[in-house]
JSON list of C-alpha atoms in Angstrom, two decimals:
[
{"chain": "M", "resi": 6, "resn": "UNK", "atom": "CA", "xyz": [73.42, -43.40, 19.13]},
{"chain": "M", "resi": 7, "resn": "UNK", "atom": "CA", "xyz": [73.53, -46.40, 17.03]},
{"chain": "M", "resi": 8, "resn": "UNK", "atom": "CA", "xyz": [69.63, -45.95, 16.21]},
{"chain": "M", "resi": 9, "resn": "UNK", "atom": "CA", "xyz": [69.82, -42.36, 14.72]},
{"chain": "M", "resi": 10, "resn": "UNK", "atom": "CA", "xyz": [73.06, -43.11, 12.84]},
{"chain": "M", "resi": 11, "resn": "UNK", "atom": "CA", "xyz": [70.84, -46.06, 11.12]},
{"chain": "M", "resi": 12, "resn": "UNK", "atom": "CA", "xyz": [67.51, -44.07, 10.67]},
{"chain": "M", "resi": 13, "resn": "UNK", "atom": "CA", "xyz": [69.93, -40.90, 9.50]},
{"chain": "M", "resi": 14, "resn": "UNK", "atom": "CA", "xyz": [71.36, -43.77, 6.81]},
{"chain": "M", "resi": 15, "resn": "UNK", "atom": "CA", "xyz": [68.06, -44.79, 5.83]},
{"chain": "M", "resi": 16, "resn": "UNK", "atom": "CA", "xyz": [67.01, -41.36, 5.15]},
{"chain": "M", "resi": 17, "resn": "UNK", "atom": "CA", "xyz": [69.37, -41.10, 2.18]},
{"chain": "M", "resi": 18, "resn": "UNK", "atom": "CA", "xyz": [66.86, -40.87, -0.73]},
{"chain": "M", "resi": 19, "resn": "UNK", "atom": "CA", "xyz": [67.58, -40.90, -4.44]},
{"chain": "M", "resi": 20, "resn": "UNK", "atom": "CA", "xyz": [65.99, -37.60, -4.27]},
{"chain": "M", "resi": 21, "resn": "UNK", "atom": "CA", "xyz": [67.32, -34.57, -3.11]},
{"chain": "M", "resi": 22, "resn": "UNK", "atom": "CA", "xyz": [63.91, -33.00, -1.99]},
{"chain": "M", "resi": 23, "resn": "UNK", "atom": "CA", "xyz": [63.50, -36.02, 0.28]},
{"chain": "M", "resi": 24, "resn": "UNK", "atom": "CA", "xyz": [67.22, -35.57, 1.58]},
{"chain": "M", "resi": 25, "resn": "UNK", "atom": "CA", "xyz": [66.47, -32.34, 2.54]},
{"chain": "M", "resi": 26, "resn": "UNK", "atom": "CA", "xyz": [63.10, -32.98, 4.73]},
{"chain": "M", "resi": 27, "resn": "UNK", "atom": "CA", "xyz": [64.05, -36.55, 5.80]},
{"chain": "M", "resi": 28, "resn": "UNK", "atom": "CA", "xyz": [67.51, -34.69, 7.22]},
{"chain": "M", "resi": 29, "resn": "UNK", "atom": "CA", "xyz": [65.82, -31.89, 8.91]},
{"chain": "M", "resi": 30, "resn": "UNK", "atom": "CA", "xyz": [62.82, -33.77, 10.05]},
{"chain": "M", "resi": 31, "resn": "UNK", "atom": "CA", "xyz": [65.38, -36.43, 12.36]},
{"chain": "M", "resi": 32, "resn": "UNK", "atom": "CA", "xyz": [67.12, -33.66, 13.53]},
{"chain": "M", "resi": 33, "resn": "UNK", "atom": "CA", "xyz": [63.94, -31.96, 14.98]},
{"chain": "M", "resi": 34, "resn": "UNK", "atom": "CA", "xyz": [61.70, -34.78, 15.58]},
{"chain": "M", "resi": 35, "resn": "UNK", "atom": "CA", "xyz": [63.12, -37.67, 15.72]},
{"chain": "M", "resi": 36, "resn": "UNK", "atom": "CA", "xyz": [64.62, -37.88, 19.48]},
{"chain": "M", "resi": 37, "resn": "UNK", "atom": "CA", "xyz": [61.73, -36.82, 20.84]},
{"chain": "M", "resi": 38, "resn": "UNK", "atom": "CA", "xyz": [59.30, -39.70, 18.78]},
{"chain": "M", "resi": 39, "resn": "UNK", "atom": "CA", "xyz": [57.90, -42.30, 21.00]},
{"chain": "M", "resi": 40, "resn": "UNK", "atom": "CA", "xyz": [58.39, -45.90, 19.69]},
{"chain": "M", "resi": 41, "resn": "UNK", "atom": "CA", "xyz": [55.10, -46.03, 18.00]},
{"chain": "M", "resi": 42, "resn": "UNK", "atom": "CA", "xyz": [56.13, -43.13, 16.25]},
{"chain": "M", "resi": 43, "resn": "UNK", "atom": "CA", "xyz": [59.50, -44.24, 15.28]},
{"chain": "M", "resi": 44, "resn": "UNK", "atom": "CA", "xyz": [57.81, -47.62, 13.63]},
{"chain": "M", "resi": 45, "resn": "UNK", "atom": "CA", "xyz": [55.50, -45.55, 11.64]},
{"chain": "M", "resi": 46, "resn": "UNK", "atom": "CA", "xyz": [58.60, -43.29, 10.31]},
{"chain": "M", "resi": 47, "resn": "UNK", "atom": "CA", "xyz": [60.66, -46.20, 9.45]},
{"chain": "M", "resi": 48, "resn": "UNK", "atom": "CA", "xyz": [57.36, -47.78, 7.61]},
{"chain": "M", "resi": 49, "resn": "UNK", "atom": "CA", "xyz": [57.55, -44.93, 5.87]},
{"chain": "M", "resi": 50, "resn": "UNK", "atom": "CA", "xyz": [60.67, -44.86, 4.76]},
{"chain": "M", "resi": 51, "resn": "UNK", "atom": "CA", "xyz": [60.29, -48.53, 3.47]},
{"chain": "M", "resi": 52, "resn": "UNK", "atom": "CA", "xyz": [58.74, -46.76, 0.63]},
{"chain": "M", "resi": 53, "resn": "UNK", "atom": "CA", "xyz": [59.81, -46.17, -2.88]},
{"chain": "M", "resi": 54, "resn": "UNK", "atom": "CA", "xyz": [61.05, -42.06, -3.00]},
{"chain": "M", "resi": 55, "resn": "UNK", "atom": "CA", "xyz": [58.20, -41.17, -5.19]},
{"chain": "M", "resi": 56, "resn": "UNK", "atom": "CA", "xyz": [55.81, -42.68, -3.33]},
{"chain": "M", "resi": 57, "resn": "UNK", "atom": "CA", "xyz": [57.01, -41.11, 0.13]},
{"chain": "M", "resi": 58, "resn": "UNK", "atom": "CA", "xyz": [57.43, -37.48, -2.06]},
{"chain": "M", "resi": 59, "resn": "UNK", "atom": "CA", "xyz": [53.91, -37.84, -2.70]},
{"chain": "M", "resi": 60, "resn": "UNK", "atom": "CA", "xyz": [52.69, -38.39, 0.26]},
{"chain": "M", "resi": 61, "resn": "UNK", "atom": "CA", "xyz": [54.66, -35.80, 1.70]},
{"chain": "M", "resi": 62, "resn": "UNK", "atom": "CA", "xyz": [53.53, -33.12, -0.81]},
{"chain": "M", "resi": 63, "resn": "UNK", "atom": "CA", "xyz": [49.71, -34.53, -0.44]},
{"chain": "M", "resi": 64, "resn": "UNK", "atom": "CA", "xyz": [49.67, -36.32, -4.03]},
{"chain": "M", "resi": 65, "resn": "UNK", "atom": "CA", "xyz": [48.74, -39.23, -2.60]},
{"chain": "M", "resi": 66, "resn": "UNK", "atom": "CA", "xyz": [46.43, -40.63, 0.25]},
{"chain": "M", "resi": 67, "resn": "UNK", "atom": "CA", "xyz": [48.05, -42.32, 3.28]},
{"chain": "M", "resi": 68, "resn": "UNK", "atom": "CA", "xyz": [46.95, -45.58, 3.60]},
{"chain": "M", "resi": 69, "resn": "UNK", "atom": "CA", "xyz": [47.87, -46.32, 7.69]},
{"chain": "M", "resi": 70, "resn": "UNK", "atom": "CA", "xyz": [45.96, -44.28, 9.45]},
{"chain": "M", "resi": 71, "resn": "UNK", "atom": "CA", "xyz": [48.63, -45.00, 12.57]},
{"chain": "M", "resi": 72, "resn": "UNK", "atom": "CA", "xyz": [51.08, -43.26, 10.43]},
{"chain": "M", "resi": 73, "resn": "UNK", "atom": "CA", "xyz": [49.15, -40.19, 9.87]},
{"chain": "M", "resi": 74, "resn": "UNK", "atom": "CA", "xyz": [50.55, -37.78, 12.88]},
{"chain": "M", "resi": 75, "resn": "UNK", "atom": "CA", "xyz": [54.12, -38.65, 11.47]},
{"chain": "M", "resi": 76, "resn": "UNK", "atom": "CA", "xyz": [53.50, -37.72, 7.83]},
{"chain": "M", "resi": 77, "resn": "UNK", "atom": "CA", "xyz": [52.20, -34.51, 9.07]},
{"chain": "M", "resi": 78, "resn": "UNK", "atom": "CA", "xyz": [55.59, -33.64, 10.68]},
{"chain": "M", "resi": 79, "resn": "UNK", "atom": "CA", "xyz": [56.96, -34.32, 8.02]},
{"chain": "M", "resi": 80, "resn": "UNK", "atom": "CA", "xyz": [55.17, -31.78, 6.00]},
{"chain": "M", "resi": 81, "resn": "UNK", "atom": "CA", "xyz": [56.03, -29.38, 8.34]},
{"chain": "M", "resi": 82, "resn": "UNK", "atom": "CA", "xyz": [59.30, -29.24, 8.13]}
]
């Protein structure tokens, strides 16, 4: 429990948009994420809101390709 109440913490963006998707997308995806997965998300979120909101809305090119099947649950939801 400890580990979604500290990825559900770190998902609390200066941006609303990113509130919204980063909420929904731990409460679908996230306990189901292998650990692999779950690195990739949290390398995600080390990055600055506009950066992730770009990448998210397809702005910008992902660099890590080993990030790639998380980013595109992300724009799913």
């Amino acid at each position: 429990m400890k580990e979604l109440e500290r990825v559900r913490w770190r998902c609390r963006r200066g941006l609303l948009e990113l509130d919204i998707v980063l909420g929904r997308f731990v409460q679908q995806r996230y306990p189901v994420m292998d650990d692999e997965q779950r690195a990739a998300f949290d390398e995600l979120l080390d990055l600055p809101d506009t950066e992730l909101w770009d990448l998210i809305t397809g702005k910008k090119e992902l660099a890590h390709a080993h990030q790639g099947v998380v980013l595109e649950w992300l724009k799913d939801v």
